[in-house]
Tab-separated table of C-alpha atoms and ligand atoms in Angstrom:
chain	number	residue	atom	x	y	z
X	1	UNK	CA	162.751	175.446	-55.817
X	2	UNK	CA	161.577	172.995	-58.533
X	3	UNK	CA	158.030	171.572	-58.113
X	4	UNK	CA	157.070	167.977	-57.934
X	5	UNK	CA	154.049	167.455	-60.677
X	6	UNK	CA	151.105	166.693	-58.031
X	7	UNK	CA	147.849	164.721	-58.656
X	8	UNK	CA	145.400	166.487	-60.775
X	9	UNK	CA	142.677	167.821	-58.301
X	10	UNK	CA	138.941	168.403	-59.662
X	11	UNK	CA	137.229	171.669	-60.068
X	12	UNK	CA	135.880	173.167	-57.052
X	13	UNK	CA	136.552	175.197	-54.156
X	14	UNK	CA	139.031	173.927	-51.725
X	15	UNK	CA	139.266	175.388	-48.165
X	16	UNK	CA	142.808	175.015	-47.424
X	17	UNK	CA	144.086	175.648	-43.442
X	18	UNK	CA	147.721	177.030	-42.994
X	19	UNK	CA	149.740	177.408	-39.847
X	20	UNK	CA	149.240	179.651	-36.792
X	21	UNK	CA	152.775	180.401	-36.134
X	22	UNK	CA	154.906	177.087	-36.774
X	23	UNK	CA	155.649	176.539	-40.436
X	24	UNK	CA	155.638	173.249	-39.767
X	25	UNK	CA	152.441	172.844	-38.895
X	26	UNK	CA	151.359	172.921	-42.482
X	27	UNK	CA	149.712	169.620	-43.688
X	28	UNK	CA	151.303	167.439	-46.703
X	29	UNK	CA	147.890	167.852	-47.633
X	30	UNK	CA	147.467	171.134	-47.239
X	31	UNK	CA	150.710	171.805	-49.955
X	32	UNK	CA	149.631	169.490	-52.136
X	33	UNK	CA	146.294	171.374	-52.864
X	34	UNK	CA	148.040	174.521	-52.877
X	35	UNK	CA	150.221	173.501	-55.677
X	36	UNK	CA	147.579	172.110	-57.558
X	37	UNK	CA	144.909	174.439	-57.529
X	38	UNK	CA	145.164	176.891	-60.734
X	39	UNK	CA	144.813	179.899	-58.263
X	40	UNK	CA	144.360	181.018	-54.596
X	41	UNK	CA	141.979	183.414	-53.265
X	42	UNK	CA	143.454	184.734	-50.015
X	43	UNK	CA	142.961	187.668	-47.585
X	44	UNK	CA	146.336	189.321	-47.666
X	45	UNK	CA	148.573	188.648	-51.147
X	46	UNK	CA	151.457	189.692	-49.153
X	47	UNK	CA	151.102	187.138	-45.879
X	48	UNK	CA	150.198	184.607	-48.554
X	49	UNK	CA	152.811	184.925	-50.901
X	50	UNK	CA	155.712	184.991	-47.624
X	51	UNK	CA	154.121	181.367	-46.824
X	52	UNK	CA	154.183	180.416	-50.527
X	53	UNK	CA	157.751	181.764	-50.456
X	54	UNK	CA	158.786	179.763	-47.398
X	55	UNK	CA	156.973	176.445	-49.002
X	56	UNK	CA	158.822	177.221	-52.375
X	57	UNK	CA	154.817	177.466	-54.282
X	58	UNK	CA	154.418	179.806	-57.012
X	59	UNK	CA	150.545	180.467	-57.521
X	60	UNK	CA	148.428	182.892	-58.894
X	61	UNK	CA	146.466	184.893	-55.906
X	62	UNK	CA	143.364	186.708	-55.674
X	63	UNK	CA	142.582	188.951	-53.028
X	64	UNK	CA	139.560	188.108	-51.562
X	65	UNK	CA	137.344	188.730	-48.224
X	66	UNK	CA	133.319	188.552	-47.443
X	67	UNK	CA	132.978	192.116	-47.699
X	68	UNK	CA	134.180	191.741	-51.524
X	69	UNK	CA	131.750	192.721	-53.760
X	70	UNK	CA	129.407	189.907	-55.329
X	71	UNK	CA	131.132	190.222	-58.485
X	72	UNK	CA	134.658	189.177	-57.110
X	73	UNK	CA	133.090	186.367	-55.530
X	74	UNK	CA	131.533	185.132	-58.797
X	75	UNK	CA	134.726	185.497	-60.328
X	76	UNK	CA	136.540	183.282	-58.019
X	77	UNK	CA	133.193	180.531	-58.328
X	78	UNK	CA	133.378	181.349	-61.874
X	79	UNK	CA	136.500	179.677	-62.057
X	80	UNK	CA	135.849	177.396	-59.299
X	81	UNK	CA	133.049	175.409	-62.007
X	82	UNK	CA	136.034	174.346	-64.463
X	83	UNK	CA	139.005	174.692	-62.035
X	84	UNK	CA	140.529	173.905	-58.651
X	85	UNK	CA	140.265	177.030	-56.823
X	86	UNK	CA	141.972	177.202	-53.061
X	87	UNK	CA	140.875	179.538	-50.537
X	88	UNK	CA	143.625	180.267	-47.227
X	89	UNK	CA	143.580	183.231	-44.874
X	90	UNK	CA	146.568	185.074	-43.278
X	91	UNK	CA	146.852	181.950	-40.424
X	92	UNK	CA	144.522	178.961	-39.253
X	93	UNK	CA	141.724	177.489	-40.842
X	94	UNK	CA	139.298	180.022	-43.592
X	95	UNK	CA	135.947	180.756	-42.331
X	96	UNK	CA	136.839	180.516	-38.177
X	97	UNK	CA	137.048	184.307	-37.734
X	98	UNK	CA	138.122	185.078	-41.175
X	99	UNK	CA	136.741	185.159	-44.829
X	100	UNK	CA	135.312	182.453	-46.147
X	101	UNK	CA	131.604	181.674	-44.920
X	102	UNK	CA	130.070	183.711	-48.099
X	103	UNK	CA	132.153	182.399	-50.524
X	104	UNK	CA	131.354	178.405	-49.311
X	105	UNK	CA	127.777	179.881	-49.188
X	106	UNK	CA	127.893	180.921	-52.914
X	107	UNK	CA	129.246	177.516	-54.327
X	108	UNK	CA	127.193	175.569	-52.329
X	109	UNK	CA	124.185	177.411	-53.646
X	110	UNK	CA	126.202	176.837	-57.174
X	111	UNK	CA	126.391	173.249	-56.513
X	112	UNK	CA	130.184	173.410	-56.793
X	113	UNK	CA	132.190	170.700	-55.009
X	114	UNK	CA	133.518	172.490	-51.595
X	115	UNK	CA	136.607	170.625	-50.003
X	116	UNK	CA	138.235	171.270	-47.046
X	117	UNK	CA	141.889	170.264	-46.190
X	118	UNK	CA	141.618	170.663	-42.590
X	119	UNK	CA	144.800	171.969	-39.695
X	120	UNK	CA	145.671	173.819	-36.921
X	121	UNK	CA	142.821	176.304	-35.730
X	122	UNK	CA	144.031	178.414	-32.680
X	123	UNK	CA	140.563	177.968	-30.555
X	124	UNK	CA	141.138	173.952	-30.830
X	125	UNK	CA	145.208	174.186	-29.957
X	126	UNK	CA	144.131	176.359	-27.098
X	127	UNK	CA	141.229	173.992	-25.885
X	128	UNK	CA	143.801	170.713	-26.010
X	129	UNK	CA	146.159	173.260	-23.627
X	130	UNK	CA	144.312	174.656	-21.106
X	131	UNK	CA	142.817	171.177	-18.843
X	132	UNK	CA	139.066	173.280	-19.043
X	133	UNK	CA	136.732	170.612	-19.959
X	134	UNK	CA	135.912	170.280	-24.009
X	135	UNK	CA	133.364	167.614	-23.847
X	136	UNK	CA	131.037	171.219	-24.759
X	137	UNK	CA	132.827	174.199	-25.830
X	138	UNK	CA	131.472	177.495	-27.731
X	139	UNK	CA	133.598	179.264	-29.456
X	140	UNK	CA	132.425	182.833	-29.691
X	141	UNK	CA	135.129	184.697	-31.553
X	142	UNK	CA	136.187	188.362	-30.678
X	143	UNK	CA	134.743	189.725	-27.205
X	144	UNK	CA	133.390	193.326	-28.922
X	145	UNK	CA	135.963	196.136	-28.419
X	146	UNK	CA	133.062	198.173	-25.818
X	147	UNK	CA	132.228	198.056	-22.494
X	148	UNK	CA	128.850	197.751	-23.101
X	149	UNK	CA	128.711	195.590	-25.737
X	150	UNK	CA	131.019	193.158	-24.152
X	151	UNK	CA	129.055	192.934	-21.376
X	152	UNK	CA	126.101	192.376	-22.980
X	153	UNK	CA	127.922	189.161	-24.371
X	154	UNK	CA	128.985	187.906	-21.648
X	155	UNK	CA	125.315	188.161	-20.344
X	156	UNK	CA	124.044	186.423	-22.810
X	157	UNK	CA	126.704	183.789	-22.612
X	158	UNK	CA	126.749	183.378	-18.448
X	159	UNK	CA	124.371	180.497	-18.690
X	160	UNK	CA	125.974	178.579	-21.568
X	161	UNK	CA	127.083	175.197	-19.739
X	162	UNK	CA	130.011	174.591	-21.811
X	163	UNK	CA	134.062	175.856	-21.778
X	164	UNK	CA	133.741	179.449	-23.454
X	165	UNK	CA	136.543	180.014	-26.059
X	166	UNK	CA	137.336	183.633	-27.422
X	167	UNK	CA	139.778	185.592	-29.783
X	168	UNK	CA	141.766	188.059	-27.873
X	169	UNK	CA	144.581	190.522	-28.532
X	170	UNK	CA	147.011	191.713	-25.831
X	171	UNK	CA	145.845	195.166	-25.518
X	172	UNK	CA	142.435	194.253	-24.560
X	173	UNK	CA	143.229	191.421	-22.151
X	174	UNK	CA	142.975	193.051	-19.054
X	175	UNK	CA	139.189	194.575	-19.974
X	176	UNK	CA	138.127	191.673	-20.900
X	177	UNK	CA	139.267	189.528	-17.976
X	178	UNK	CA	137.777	192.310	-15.562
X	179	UNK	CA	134.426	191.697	-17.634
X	180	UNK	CA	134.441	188.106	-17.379
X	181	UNK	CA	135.747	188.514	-13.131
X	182	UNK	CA	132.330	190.636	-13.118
X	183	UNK	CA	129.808	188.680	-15.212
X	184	UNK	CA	131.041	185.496	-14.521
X	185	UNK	CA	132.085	185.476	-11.456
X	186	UNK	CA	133.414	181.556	-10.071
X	187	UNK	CA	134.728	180.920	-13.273
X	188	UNK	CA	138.009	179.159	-13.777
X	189	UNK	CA	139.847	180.905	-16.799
X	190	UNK	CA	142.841	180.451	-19.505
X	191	UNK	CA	144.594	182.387	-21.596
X	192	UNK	CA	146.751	180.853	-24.485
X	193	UNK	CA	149.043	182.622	-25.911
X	194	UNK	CA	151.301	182.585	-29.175
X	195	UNK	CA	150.392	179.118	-29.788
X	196	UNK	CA	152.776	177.155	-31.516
X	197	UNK	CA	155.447	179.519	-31.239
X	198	UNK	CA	158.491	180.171	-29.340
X	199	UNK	CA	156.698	181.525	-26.521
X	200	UNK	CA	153.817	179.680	-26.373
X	201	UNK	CA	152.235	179.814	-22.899
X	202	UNK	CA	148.920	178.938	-21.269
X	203	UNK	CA	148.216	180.284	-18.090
X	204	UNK	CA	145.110	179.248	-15.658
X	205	UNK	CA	143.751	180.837	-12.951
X	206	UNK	CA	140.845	183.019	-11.406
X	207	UNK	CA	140.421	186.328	-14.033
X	208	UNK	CA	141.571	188.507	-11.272
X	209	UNK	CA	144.781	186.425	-10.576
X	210	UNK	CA	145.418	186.853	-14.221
X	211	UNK	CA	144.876	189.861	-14.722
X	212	UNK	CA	147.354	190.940	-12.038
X	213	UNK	CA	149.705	188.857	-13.440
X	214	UNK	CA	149.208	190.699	-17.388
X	215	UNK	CA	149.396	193.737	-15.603
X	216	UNK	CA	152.728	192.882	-14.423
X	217	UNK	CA	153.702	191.203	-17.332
X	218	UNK	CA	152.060	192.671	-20.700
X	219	UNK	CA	150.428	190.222	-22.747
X	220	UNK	CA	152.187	190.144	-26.165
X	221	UNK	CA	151.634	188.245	-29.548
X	222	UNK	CA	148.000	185.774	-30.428
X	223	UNK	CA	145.481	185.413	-27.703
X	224	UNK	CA	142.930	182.887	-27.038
X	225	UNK	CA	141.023	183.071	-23.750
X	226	UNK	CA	139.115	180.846	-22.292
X	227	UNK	CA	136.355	180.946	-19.753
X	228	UNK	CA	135.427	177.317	-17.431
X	229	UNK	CA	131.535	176.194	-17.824
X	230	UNK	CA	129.671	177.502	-14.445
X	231	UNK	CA	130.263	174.865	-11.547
X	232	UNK	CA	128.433	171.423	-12.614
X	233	UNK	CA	125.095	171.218	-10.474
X	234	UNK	CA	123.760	174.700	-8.697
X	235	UNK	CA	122.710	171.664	-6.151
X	236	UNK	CA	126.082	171.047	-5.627
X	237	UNK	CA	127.196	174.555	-4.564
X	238	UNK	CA	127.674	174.547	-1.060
X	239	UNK	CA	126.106	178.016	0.915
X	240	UNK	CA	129.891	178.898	1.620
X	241	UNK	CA	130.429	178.624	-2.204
X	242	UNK	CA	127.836	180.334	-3.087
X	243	UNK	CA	129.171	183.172	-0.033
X	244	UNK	CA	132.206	183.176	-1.604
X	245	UNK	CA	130.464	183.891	-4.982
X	246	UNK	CA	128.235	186.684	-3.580
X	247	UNK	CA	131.312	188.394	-2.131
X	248	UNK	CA	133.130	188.010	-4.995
X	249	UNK	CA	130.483	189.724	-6.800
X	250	UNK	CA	130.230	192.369	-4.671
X	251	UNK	CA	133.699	193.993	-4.641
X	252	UNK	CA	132.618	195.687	-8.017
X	253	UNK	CA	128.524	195.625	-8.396
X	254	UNK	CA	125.569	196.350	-5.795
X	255	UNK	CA	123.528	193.767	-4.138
X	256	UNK	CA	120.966	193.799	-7.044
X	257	UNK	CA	123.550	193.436	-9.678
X	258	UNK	CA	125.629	190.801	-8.245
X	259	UNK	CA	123.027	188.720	-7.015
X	260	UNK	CA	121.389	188.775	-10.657
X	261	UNK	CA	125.035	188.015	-12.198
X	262	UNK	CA	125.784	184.856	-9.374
X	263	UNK	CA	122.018	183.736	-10.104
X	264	UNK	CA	122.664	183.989	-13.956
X	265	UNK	CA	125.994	182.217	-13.949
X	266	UNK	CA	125.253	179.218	-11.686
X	267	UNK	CA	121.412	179.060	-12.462
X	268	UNK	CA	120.363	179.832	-8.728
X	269	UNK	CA	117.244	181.679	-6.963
X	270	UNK	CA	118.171	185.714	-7.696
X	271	UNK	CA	115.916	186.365	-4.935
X	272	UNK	CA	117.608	184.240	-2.159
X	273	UNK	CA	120.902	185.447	-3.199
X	274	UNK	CA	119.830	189.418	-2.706
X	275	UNK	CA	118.619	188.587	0.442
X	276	UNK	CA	121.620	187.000	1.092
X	277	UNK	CA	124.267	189.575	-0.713
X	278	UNK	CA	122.598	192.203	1.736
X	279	UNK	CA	123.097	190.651	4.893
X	280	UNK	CA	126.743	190.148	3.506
X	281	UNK	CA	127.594	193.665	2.179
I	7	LIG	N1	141.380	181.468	-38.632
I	7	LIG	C1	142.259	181.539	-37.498
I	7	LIG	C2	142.218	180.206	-36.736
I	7	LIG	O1	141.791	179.220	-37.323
I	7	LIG	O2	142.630	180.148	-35.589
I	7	LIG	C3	141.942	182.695	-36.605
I	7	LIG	C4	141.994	184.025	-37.286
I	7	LIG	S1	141.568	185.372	-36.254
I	7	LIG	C5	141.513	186.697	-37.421
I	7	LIG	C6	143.081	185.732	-35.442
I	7	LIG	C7	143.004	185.475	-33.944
I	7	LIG	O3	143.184	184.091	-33.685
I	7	LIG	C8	144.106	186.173	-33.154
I	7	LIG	O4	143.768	187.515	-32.855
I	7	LIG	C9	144.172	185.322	-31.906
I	7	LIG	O5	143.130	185.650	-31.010
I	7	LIG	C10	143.922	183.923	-32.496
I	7	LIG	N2	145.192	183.304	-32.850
I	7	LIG	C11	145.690	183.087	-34.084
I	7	LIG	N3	146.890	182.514	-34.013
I	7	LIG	C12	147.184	182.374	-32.696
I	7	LIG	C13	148.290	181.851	-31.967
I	7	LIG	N4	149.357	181.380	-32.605
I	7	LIG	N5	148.236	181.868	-30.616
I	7	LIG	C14	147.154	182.363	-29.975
I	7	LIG	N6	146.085	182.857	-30.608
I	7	LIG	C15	146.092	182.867	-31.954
């Protein structure tokens, strides 16, 4: 396919997003840089140059991630001081759980103009999906792979009053849902899946309602899983709530545990609710 001459774009580094499934997701914008940069540092030449196929750009690529030696990131700035330079990962937006944040470091710290051509992100397509409240959100990327670690996350997290969004992938669903059903306990959750694709789906529900239903039903394709804020006022949580809660909590920790996890997550006395869990076991 021929290309259209496109406006001549200034040096610098240009952050370009790509789509997270749907081809035509991608941004008039977003090809117009693309074409008009004098090269593309990317993650994956392959994935890149099947997108580049399907748009009908030819471009020079450069392999590039944050773990790259400083010397391949110079050489992309290098170039980035007399030339447009575009930087896209395999899918979504640079930088939001892939390469990127070292590289935007380095020309900022070069004083090299940095400009992003912004489009889909799978966190925000999930978040406009799900009906969990986005007036405060964190996104925390990947849950970590262990137990223990994951855990300790979701610890740290449990008193975060916002909508918590993570990266998932099907085989770990169901440990981290049990996770969040323990450390969280109360908490509405989502999980989004192959966004903008053919089977796009967004589920809602309690994690242990979910999980039942991936165990039934194996969870293929993109994740992103979200996690409800803890209920708006402790105040406001009525004693049969907060029974329900306990019990909840009990079915897989010890009084001590779950009272400190209810406590955590709603902000509530951890004392009054051991007293309580025990007369409840
Ligand atoms: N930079 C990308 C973005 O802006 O969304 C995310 C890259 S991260 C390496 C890949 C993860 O994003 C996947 O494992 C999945 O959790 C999520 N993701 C990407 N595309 C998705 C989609 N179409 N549906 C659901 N989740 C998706």
């Amino acid at each position: 396919m021929s290309q259209a001459p496109e406006p001549v774009l200034k040096a610098g580094l240009y952050i370009v997003a790509t789509p997270i499934g749907n081809l035509g997701d991608i941004a008039p914008r977003a090809i117009a840089a693309l074409r008009g940069v004098a090269a593309v540092a990317c993650e994956d030449t392959r994935m890149t140059g099947k997108l580049f196929h399907h748009l009908g750009i030819k471009q020079r690529l450069i392999r590039y991630d944050d773990h790259a030696d400083e010397r391949a990131r110079d050489r992309i700035l290098d170039l980035a001081e007399t030339e447009p330079v575009a930087l896209v990962s395999d899918a979504g937006t640079p930088l939001i759980s892939d390469p990127g944040y070292r590289l935007v470091r380095a020309a900022r710290e070069r004083g090299i103009a940095v400009t992003s051509v912004p489009g889909p992100s799978a966190a925000i397509v999930a978040l406009t999906l799900a009906g969990l409240p986005t007036d405060r959100f964190l996104f925390a990327g990947f849950l970590p792979p262990r137990d223990k670690a994951r855990r300790a996350v979701l610890h740290e997290l449990a008193s975060v009053r916002a909508t918590l969004v993570f990266y998932e992938s099907g085989p770990r669903l169901a440990a981290s849902l049990a996770a969040i059903g323990e450390m969280l306990p109360g908490r509405e959750v989502a999980v989004a899946r192959e966004l903008t694709k053919l089977y796009e789906e967004c589920r809602t529900g309690t994690p242990g309602k979910l999980a039942a239903h991936y165990a039934a039903n194996p969870p293929k394709g993109e994740i992103v899983l979200l996690v409800g804020p803890p209920q708006a006022e402790p105040a406001a949580l009525g004693a049969a709530a907060v029974d329900a809660l306990l019990i909840a909590a009990l079915k897989n920790a010890k009084a001590s545990r779950a009272a400190a996890d209810v406590a955590r997550a709603h902000g509530l006395d951890r004392k009054a609710l051991y007293a309580r869990a025990l007369e409840l076991k």
